[in-house]
Amino acid sequence: MTETSDLLKFGISIAQDEKIDEVIAQRTKGKGYQIRFSNSMIDNSKIWRDDNLELFLAKGKKSTYLEIEAPTQAKIRSRIKDASKFLERLPDSFLYNGMESNQHEYEKLNKLYDPKIMDFSDKAPELVNAAIQASLESGAKKVAGVLYFGRSETELSTSYGNEGLYLGSYYRFTIRSFVDPDSSGQGLACSRNLSGVENDFLKAGNNAGEIAKMAIGGTQGTPGKYDVIMSPTVAANVLGQVFDGLNPVKIMVGMSPLKYEHVGKQIASKEFTVIDDALLAEGLGSRPFDVEGTPKGKTPIFSDGVLKGLLQNTSTSNMDKVENTGNSTFFDFGIGSKFLAPGPSNIAINGGDYTLEEIIAESKKPTIYITSNWYTRFTNMTEGIFSTIPRDGMFLIENGEIKKPVRRLRLSDNLLRICSNISAIGKDVKQIYWWEVLTPTFTPTIKVKDCTITAATQ
Amino acid sequence: MENGKDLADFAIDYGASCGASYIEARVVASRNESYAARNGVILGGGITYSSGIAIRVLANGGMGFCSTASLTKIGIENGIEEAIKLAKASKRIIPITFSEEEVAQTKWKSPVKIKFEEISIEEKQNFLIDLDKVLNKEFRFKLPTRTLLLDLYSDQKYIVTNEGSKVESENSIISAHTFNTAKGKAGGEQRMLSLGGTGGWEWIEEENVVERILEDNISLVKAARNAIEKDINQIDVVISGEVAGIMAHENVGHPSEADRILGREGAQAGESFYIDLLENEKLGEIKMGSEQVTIIDDPTQQGNSGFYLYDDECVKARPRYLIKNGMLNELFLNREYASRYNTHSNAAARAMGYNREPIIRMANTYFAPGDFTFEELFDDIKHGIYMKSFTEWNIDDRRFQSKYVGLEVYLIENGEVTDTMIRRPVLELTTYGILGSVDGVSKDFSSPHGYCGKGEPQQAAPVWLGGPHVRLRNIKLGGGIK
């Protein structure tokens, strides 16, 4: 018995004393660091000492969620008593249809934790400065970025007797190099394992510097129809909008381009195969169980372009009368209280047969290669109509060769059309997790035909 | 809160004894109550409390930050020691310094007539249920998907620095959000609307929130049912206060943030095209647009979502005139970037939560009203469009090339706004393209609430953005996606 499991059991027993039917108690303790840098110098080094207890309480079809920071028995007793009174005054919710009630043993995912994380803070500033230096040496004039790293211990206990614990370590590194204000490139690296982290940082720094150099002298691009090559960073963001929509709650409120009638149909190119994989050793979203205590595993999403199903938890699978995929999360709309709803763990897109060089060489039609993007927004989420803004090096390809760097264009298209127009998939699968991609996504370079590229008119 | 204040005072003494040249401690205790409803049924609700302390230090020219919810002396000592160690390990060639500012010892709070806790849980839920009844009665199948959210946030804050500043505050922000889908002949239209302000429960009645949401949904349904595709090229455009407000925020507010201009957000929200402008010319000498363009950000506007009287570095807030009569006039500054420009901070430092660092943020940003009446703006437009609201928007990370897709948009012919609605026209314009084409600004004013995303980890700051009606001449509409 750990101190945490005692505290979780205490919370469950207090809730049961308050006549709560079902309880989830999950505590996450950890220490996280961030080193931010810009102008080739470290700007701020941060330390977060986190200790957060999340509680989900259900009585019949009424449910509520609360968080208790730095939990103590006194805080837990008082907050649960308040929450119990609050819960009594909520109406039944049709969204709540039960939680995991079967008992489970969980797979041990030992690779999620690397003990080297314990003393990583001693050398992290030095490694960041070395990566900055590498980028400067590869041609950058100034470098900005961020390194996150840390460790966390997550322990779960539910009123159905499910108990689990896992340790995690992580780092994620973003480096953006500028040769001049308009010529920039970005490099990313992330993992749970710190083996080879020095080289990963240097490689990311070098990549960023190389793209920035290639972007020198870029000119205003011409709007029109192009094939588009999305780097893994861009593919993770753009296709990530589709994967976020695998949630039945999002479909219900109109925040997804996916529809129930898409399930079982081919809505993407045949080359497109994707799974939600919670067991990837390197995956920053890996975990042995979801927040209800359902064991996690691999869930097919797209198989040869066919949408195999949505992500589910107990409530939505009961509503949809399908299998629970073990994807329960504490979910919110970005504003307001959390509730139980499905969400992705790690998205893994199957790699294809091509190198980036081969994809470029095969691009005989005018093609735009986008290395990074941001600010993806929708005109209509159910229709999938969106635009996103390329940033960093962007290149026009003609007759199989990079012709010149281009600037100030916008990818304005439709998500479903993009899925069905995938024309080539690279073999360079890479985990992407950064400011614009908050679901860890393993993706290669992806080429899409006939995309709409727009630009400012004046 | 009292224990937290004592610990914050302790942190200042302890940090100074450990060799920090600057130390600031910020204790925040917050309460967040919220409810969500879909098609008249409450999906869920909850009340979450958060409290903790953040400490920021400068040591050997580097900056360190630590935060914890565990309010113990030993935890704070360990955090400060490690933050100082990391600050020193930064090995910056150019040390971080802060501008000299007046020491502030004061308290402020947002005026609240009815505290959220005084209203029953049932009444709060009924607000959403009744609001949905109003919408359902008015629209029925025309508005088939309705998601309504109510968010009630309040906090108490205590900030203390080793320079002697001590500022206590109490803030309360209420906001209502709708995300609705209307059905129409050509598919449907969607709209995310946020209304909000600083204040208590009284805001709902005083700001006619139900009526404003109803009116907004009338527009949404009209757009879904009536708007038609039309090929339009060069045209005059009148934009509403809502559209002028988002442009003031995105095209002028963000590039005016000094941390962007000087590169600190380079790997996140990006830099600013102002960096090129300020290389060769000075503030006050750079023409950004026509003389009718004045854009102001004023945190001291009581009742608006971005209201505050002292920022999170204990600097007294005041209006910032970002563009005055078409000329670039002022940047957003915190103490670090004021020092870089050898001037004083204009109190732009805000932190969203105890565990976030204060960074440069906007507050209440608006396009200043002009002399025209609403009708006068249309008088000499032969052929144009009137864009009352927008859906999709984005802008590049130098804040130069922006896009705004119209939602409720009417054709203007011979000086009159017609009943003909245009489907999803796109303004895809550079910042100069917008500001340089302004030739008329009305006296009236409107403004929604919003959240501004910036920083890493992301800090969603409540802001307010508004303006009058603004006329843009000879605009070439952009390419949308059919």
PDB file of C-alpha atoms in Angstrom, chain A residues 121-308:
ATOM      1  CA  SER A 121      17.740  18.949 -14.650  1.00  0.00           C
ATOM      2  CA  ASP A 122      21.453  19.214 -13.862  1.00  0.00           C
ATOM      3  CA  LYS A 123      22.500  18.936 -17.478  1.00  0.00           C
ATOM      4  CA  ALA A 124      19.405  20.204 -19.318  1.00  0.00           C
ATOM      5  CA  PRO A 125      20.507  23.881 -19.552  1.00  0.00           C
ATOM      6  CA  GLU A 126      23.845  22.771 -20.967  1.00  0.00           C
ATOM      7  CA  LEU A 127      22.149  20.534 -23.562  1.00  0.00           C
ATOM      8  CA  VAL A 128      19.809  23.336 -24.582  1.00  0.00           C
ATOM      9  CA  ASN A 129      22.732  25.702 -25.052  1.00  0.00           C
ATOM     10  CA  ALA A 130      24.541  23.015 -27.105  1.00  0.00           C
ATOM     11  CA  ALA A 131      21.498  22.589 -29.389  1.00  0.00           C
ATOM     12  CA  ILE A 132      21.300  26.369 -29.810  1.00  0.00           C
ATOM     13  CA  GLN A 133      24.972  26.354 -30.759  1.00  0.00           C
ATOM     14  CA  ALA A 134      24.433  23.503 -33.249  1.00  0.00           C
ATOM     15  CA  SER A 135      21.666  25.430 -34.922  1.00  0.00           C
ATOM     16  CA  LEU A 136      23.758  28.598 -35.088  1.00  0.00           C
ATOM     17  CA  GLU A 137      26.603  26.607 -36.627  1.00  0.00           C
ATOM     18  CA  SER A 138      24.278  25.179 -39.254  1.00  0.00           C
ATOM     19  CA  GLY A 139      23.422  28.685 -40.412  1.00  0.00           C
ATOM     20  CA  ALA A 140      20.854  30.177 -38.036  1.00  0.00           C
ATOM     21  CA  LYS A 141      21.285  33.741 -36.854  1.00  0.00           C
ATOM     22  CA  LYS A 142      19.055  33.313 -33.814  1.00  0.00           C
ATOM     23  CA  VAL A 143      17.265  30.437 -32.154  1.00  0.00           C
ATOM     24  CA  ALA A 144      14.141  30.107 -30.020  1.00  0.00           C
ATOM     25  CA  GLY A 145      12.445  27.119 -28.449  1.00  0.00           C
ATOM     26  CA  VAL A 146      11.386  25.194 -25.435  1.00  0.00           C
ATOM     27  CA  LEU A 147      12.329  22.050 -23.575  1.00  0.00           C
ATOM     28  CA  TYR A 148       9.877  20.308 -21.263  1.00  0.00           C
ATOM     29  CA  PHE A 149      10.901  17.354 -19.167  1.00  0.00           C
ATOM     30  CA  GLY A 150       9.834  15.663 -15.988  1.00  0.00           C
ATOM     31  CA  ARG A 151       8.422  12.631 -14.287  1.00  0.00           C
ATOM     32  CA  SER A 152       5.015  11.748 -12.968  1.00  0.00           C
ATOM     33  CA  GLU A 153       3.379   9.004 -10.980  1.00  0.00           C
ATOM     34  CA  THR A 154      -0.264   8.291 -11.777  1.00  0.00           C
ATOM     35  CA  GLU A 155      -2.309   6.107  -9.490  1.00  0.00           C
ATOM     36  CA  LEU A 156      -5.920   5.149 -10.043  1.00  0.00           C
ATOM     37  CA  SER A 157      -8.511   3.615  -7.790  1.00  0.00           C
ATOM     38  CA  THR A 158     -12.207   3.133  -8.535  1.00  0.00           C
ATOM     39  CA  SER A 159     -15.205   2.131  -6.498  1.00  0.00           C
ATOM     40  CA  TYR A 160     -15.313  -1.113  -8.527  1.00  0.00           C
ATOM     41  CA  GLY A 161     -11.980  -2.147  -7.068  1.00  0.00           C
ATOM     42  CA  ASN A 162      -9.788  -1.389 -10.041  1.00  0.00           C
ATOM     43  CA  GLU A 163      -6.363  -0.168  -8.968  1.00  0.00           C
ATOM     44  CA  GLY A 164      -3.384   0.727 -11.052  1.00  0.00           C
ATOM     45  CA  LEU A 165      -0.173   2.706 -10.968  1.00  0.00           C
ATOM     46  CA  TYR A 166       2.361   3.760 -13.546  1.00  0.00           C
ATOM     47  CA  LEU A 167       5.412   5.954 -13.646  1.00  0.00           C
ATOM     48  CA  GLY A 168       6.218   8.133 -16.580  1.00  0.00           C
ATOM     49  CA  SER A 169       9.131  10.224 -17.734  1.00  0.00           C
ATOM     50  CA  TYR A 170       9.110  12.546 -20.711  1.00  0.00           C
ATOM     51  CA  TYR A 171      10.844  15.223 -22.644  1.00  0.00           C
ATOM     52  CA  ARG A 172       9.740  17.301 -25.567  1.00  0.00           C
ATOM     53  CA  PHE A 173      11.916  19.761 -27.362  1.00  0.00           C
ATOM     54  CA  THR A 174      11.029  22.405 -29.936  1.00  0.00           C
ATOM     55  CA  ILE A 175      13.682  24.500 -31.609  1.00  0.00           C
ATOM     56  CA  ARG A 176      13.012  27.185 -34.186  1.00  0.00           C
ATOM     57  CA  SER A 177      15.872  28.795 -36.052  1.00  0.00           C
ATOM     58  CA  PHE A 178      15.818  32.097 -37.866  1.00  0.00           C
ATOM     59  CA  VAL A 179      18.267  33.250 -40.491  1.00  0.00           C
ATOM     60  CA  ASP A 180      16.240  36.414 -40.901  1.00  0.00           C
ATOM     61  CA  PRO A 181      12.734  37.286 -39.690  1.00  0.00           C
ATOM     62  CA  ASP A 182      11.122  35.609 -42.729  1.00  0.00           C
ATOM     63  CA  SER A 183      13.442  32.614 -43.092  1.00  0.00           C
ATOM     64  CA  SER A 184      12.976  30.071 -40.362  1.00  0.00           C
ATOM     65  CA  GLY A 185      12.863  26.349 -39.705  1.00  0.00           C
ATOM     66  CA  GLN A 186      11.686  24.155 -36.877  1.00  0.00           C
ATOM     67  CA  GLY A 187      13.005  20.936 -35.350  1.00  0.00           C
ATOM     68  CA  LEU A 188      11.210  18.691 -32.856  1.00  0.00           C
ATOM     69  CA  ALA A 189      12.201  15.803 -30.616  1.00  0.00           C
ATOM     70  CA  CYS A 190      10.220  14.003 -27.930  1.00  0.00           C
ATOM     71  CA  SER A 191      10.246  10.705 -26.102  1.00  0.00           C
ATOM     72  CA  ARG A 192       9.816   8.999 -22.770  1.00  0.00           C
ATOM     73  CA  ASN A 193      13.342   7.628 -22.927  1.00  0.00           C
ATOM     74  CA  LEU A 194      16.402   9.818 -22.499  1.00  0.00           C
ATOM     75  CA  SER A 195      18.880   7.544 -24.261  1.00  0.00           C
ATOM     76  CA  GLY A 196      20.465   9.543 -27.012  1.00  0.00           C
ATOM     77  CA  VAL A 197      18.725  12.740 -25.983  1.00  0.00           C
ATOM     78  CA  GLU A 198      21.866  14.791 -26.646  1.00  0.00           C
ATOM     79  CA  ASN A 199      21.939  13.680 -30.272  1.00  0.00           C
ATOM     80  CA  ASP A 200      18.194  14.176 -30.653  1.00  0.00           C
ATOM     81  CA  PHE A 201      18.546  17.800 -29.511  1.00  0.00           C
ATOM     82  CA  LEU A 202      21.495  18.439 -31.828  1.00  0.00           C
ATOM     83  CA  LYS A 203      19.672  16.821 -34.743  1.00  0.00           C
ATOM     84  CA  ALA A 204      16.565  18.935 -34.112  1.00  0.00           C
ATOM     85  CA  GLY A 205      18.766  22.056 -33.917  1.00  0.00           C
ATOM     86  CA  ASN A 206      20.542  21.146 -37.140  1.00  0.00           C
ATOM     87  CA  ASN A 207      17.277  20.381 -38.968  1.00  0.00           C
ATOM     88  CA  ALA A 208      15.818  23.702 -37.904  1.00  0.00           C
ATOM     89  CA  GLY A 209      18.918  25.536 -39.118  1.00  0.00           C
ATOM     90  CA  GLU A 210      18.938  23.670 -42.424  1.00  0.00           C
ATOM     91  CA  ILE A 211      15.286  24.448 -43.202  1.00  0.00           C
ATOM     92  CA  ALA A 212      15.841  28.084 -42.233  1.00  0.00           C
ATOM     93  CA  LYS A 213      18.763  28.310 -44.652  1.00  0.00           C
ATOM     94  CA  MET A 214      16.727  26.716 -47.439  1.00  0.00           C
ATOM     95  CA  ALA A 215      13.992  29.314 -46.819  1.00  0.00           C
ATOM     96  CA  ILE A 216      16.293  32.289 -47.513  1.00  0.00           C
ATOM     97  CA  GLY A 217      15.089  34.471 -50.358  1.00  0.00           C
ATOM     98  CA  GLY A 218      11.548  33.138 -50.318  1.00  0.00           C
ATOM     99  CA  THR A 219       9.024  35.119 -52.284  1.00  0.00           C
ATOM    100  CA  GLN A 220       5.252  35.526 -52.196  1.00  0.00           C
ATOM    101  CA  GLY A 221       3.704  32.270 -53.411  1.00  0.00           C
ATOM    102  CA  THR A 222       0.927  32.150 -55.976  1.00  0.00           C
ATOM    103  CA  PRO A 223      -2.521  30.969 -54.863  1.00  0.00           C
ATOM    104  CA  GLY A 224      -4.105  28.087 -56.741  1.00  0.00           C
ATOM    105  CA  LYS A 225      -4.544  24.328 -56.779  1.00  0.00           C
ATOM    106  CA  TYR A 226      -1.470  22.369 -55.762  1.00  0.00           C
ATOM    107  CA  ASP A 227      -0.496  18.991 -54.492  1.00  0.00           C
ATOM    108  CA  VAL A 228       0.761  19.476 -50.950  1.00  0.00           C
ATOM    109  CA  ILE A 229       3.470  17.568 -49.097  1.00  0.00           C
ATOM    110  CA  MET A 230       2.852  17.785 -45.373  1.00  0.00           C
ATOM    111  CA  SER A 231       5.845  17.157 -43.122  1.00  0.00           C
ATOM    112  CA  PRO A 232       5.089  14.944 -40.088  1.00  0.00           C
ATOM    113  CA  THR A 233       4.598  18.157 -38.050  1.00  0.00           C
ATOM    114  CA  VAL A 234       1.947  19.432 -40.463  1.00  0.00           C
ATOM    115  CA  ALA A 235       0.278  16.043 -40.991  1.00  0.00           C
ATOM    116  CA  ALA A 236      -0.083  15.626 -37.216  1.00  0.00           C
ATOM    117  CA  ASN A 237      -1.852  18.970 -36.926  1.00  0.00           C
ATOM    118  CA  VAL A 238      -4.091  18.809 -39.999  1.00  0.00           C
ATOM    119  CA  LEU A 239      -5.094  15.140 -39.798  1.00  0.00           C
ATOM    120  CA  GLY A 240      -5.195  15.526 -36.010  1.00  0.00           C
ATOM    121  CA  GLN A 241      -8.364  17.578 -36.493  1.00  0.00           C
ATOM    122  CA  VAL A 242      -9.973  14.398 -37.888  1.00  0.00           C
ATOM    123  CA  PHE A 243      -8.657  12.233 -35.044  1.00  0.00           C
ATOM    124  CA  ASP A 244      -9.978  14.718 -32.456  1.00  0.00           C
ATOM    125  CA  GLY A 245     -13.367  14.197 -34.072  1.00  0.00           C
ATOM    126  CA  LEU A 246     -13.378  10.455 -33.299  1.00  0.00           C
ATOM    127  CA  ASN A 247     -15.141  11.360 -30.051  1.00  0.00           C
ATOM    128  CA  PRO A 248     -18.926  10.629 -30.142  1.00  0.00           C
ATOM    129  CA  VAL A 249     -19.549  13.637 -27.857  1.00  0.00           C
ATOM    130  CA  LYS A 250     -17.868  15.932 -30.362  1.00  0.00           C
ATOM    131  CA  ILE A 251     -19.933  14.447 -33.169  1.00  0.00           C
ATOM    132  CA  MET A 252     -23.066  15.040 -31.106  1.00  0.00           C
ATOM    133  CA  VAL A 253     -22.342  18.748 -30.562  1.00  0.00           C
ATOM    134  CA  GLY A 254     -21.197  19.387 -34.127  1.00  0.00           C
ATOM    135  CA  MET A 255     -17.464  19.627 -33.468  1.00  0.00           C
ATOM    136  CA  SER A 256     -16.360  16.828 -35.771  1.00  0.00           C
ATOM    137  CA  PRO A 257     -16.214  16.291 -39.523  1.00  0.00           C
ATOM    138  CA  LEU A 258     -16.964  12.612 -38.884  1.00  0.00           C
ATOM    139  CA  LYS A 259     -20.460  11.123 -38.847  1.00  0.00           C
ATOM    140  CA  TYR A 260     -21.775   7.802 -37.694  1.00  0.00           C
ATOM    141  CA  GLU A 261     -22.581   6.854 -41.270  1.00  0.00           C
ATOM    142  CA  HIS A 262     -18.877   7.140 -42.124  1.00  0.00           C
ATOM    143  CA  VAL A 263     -18.093   4.086 -39.949  1.00  0.00           C
ATOM    144  CA  GLY A 264     -17.392   1.072 -42.129  1.00  0.00           C
ATOM    145  CA  LYS A 265     -17.011   3.199 -45.257  1.00  0.00           C
ATOM    146  CA  GLN A 266     -13.919   4.160 -47.147  1.00  0.00           C
ATOM    147  CA  ILE A 267     -13.518   7.863 -46.507  1.00  0.00           C
ATOM    148  CA  ALA A 268      -9.747   8.059 -46.880  1.00  0.00           C
ATOM    149  CA  SER A 269      -7.274   6.876 -49.473  1.00  0.00           C
ATOM    150  CA  LYS A 270      -6.504   3.158 -49.460  1.00  0.00           C
ATOM    151  CA  GLU A 271      -2.963   3.786 -48.207  1.00  0.00           C
ATOM    152  CA  PHE A 272      -4.270   5.328 -44.983  1.00  0.00           C
ATOM    153  CA  THR A 273      -4.134   3.026 -41.954  1.00  0.00           C
ATOM    154  CA  VAL A 274      -4.251   4.461 -38.458  1.00  0.00           C
ATOM    155  CA  ILE A 275      -4.570   3.053 -34.957  1.00  0.00           C
ATOM    156  CA  ASP A 276      -4.927   4.534 -31.498  1.00  0.00           C
ATOM    157  CA  ASP A 277      -2.090   2.802 -29.657  1.00  0.00           C
ATOM    158  CA  ALA A 278      -1.778   3.340 -25.915  1.00  0.00           C
ATOM    159  CA  LEU A 279       1.042   0.844 -25.482  1.00  0.00           C
ATOM    160  CA  LEU A 280       3.835   2.398 -27.539  1.00  0.00           C
ATOM    161  CA  ALA A 281       6.958   2.536 -25.388  1.00  0.00           C
ATOM    162  CA  GLU A 282       7.952   5.964 -26.655  1.00  0.00           C
ATOM    163  CA  GLY A 283       4.429   7.331 -26.740  1.00  0.00           C
ATOM    164  CA  LEU A 284       3.825  10.373 -24.582  1.00  0.00           C
ATOM    165  CA  GLY A 285       0.149   9.359 -24.425  1.00  0.00           C
ATOM    166  CA  SER A 286       0.832   5.761 -23.421  1.00  0.00           C
ATOM    167  CA  ARG A 287      -0.768   4.390 -20.267  1.00  0.00           C
ATOM    168  CA  PRO A 288      -1.911   0.929 -19.145  1.00  0.00           C
ATOM    169  CA  PHE A 289      -5.501   1.927 -18.267  1.00  0.00           C
ATOM    170  CA  ASP A 290      -7.903   4.728 -18.980  1.00  0.00           C
ATOM    171  CA  VAL A 291      -9.390   6.968 -16.269  1.00  0.00           C
ATOM    172  CA  GLU A 292     -12.199   4.475 -15.597  1.00  0.00           C
ATOM    173  CA  GLY A 293      -9.760   1.574 -15.178  1.00  0.00           C
ATOM    174  CA  THR A 294     -10.461  -0.065 -18.537  1.00  0.00           C
ATOM    175  CA  PRO A 295      -7.248  -1.656 -19.854  1.00  0.00           C
ATOM    176  CA  LYS A 296      -5.828   0.203 -22.801  1.00  0.00           C
ATOM    177  CA  GLY A 297      -4.633  -1.333 -26.014  1.00  0.00           C
ATOM    178  CA  LYS A 298      -4.668  -0.783 -29.733  1.00  0.00           C
ATOM    179  CA  THR A 299      -7.813   0.451 -31.461  1.00  0.00           C
ATOM    180  CA  PRO A 300      -8.057   0.420 -35.267  1.00  0.00           C
ATOM    181  CA  ILE A 301      -9.255   3.771 -36.611  1.00  0.00           C
ATOM    182  CA  PHE A 302      -8.622   3.639 -40.335  1.00  0.00           C
ATOM    183  CA  SER A 303      -7.754   0.438 -42.139  1.00  0.00           C
ATOM    184  CA  ASP A 304      -6.896   0.842 -45.832  1.00  0.00           C
ATOM    185  CA  GLY A 305      -8.907   4.053 -45.802  1.00  0.00           C
ATOM    186  CA  VAL A 306     -11.998   2.543 -44.142  1.00  0.00           C
ATOM    187  CA  LEU A 307     -13.124   4.208 -40.918  1.00  0.00           C
ATOM    188  CA  LYS A 308     -13.236   1.259 -38.523  1.00  0.00           C
TER     189      LYS A 308
END
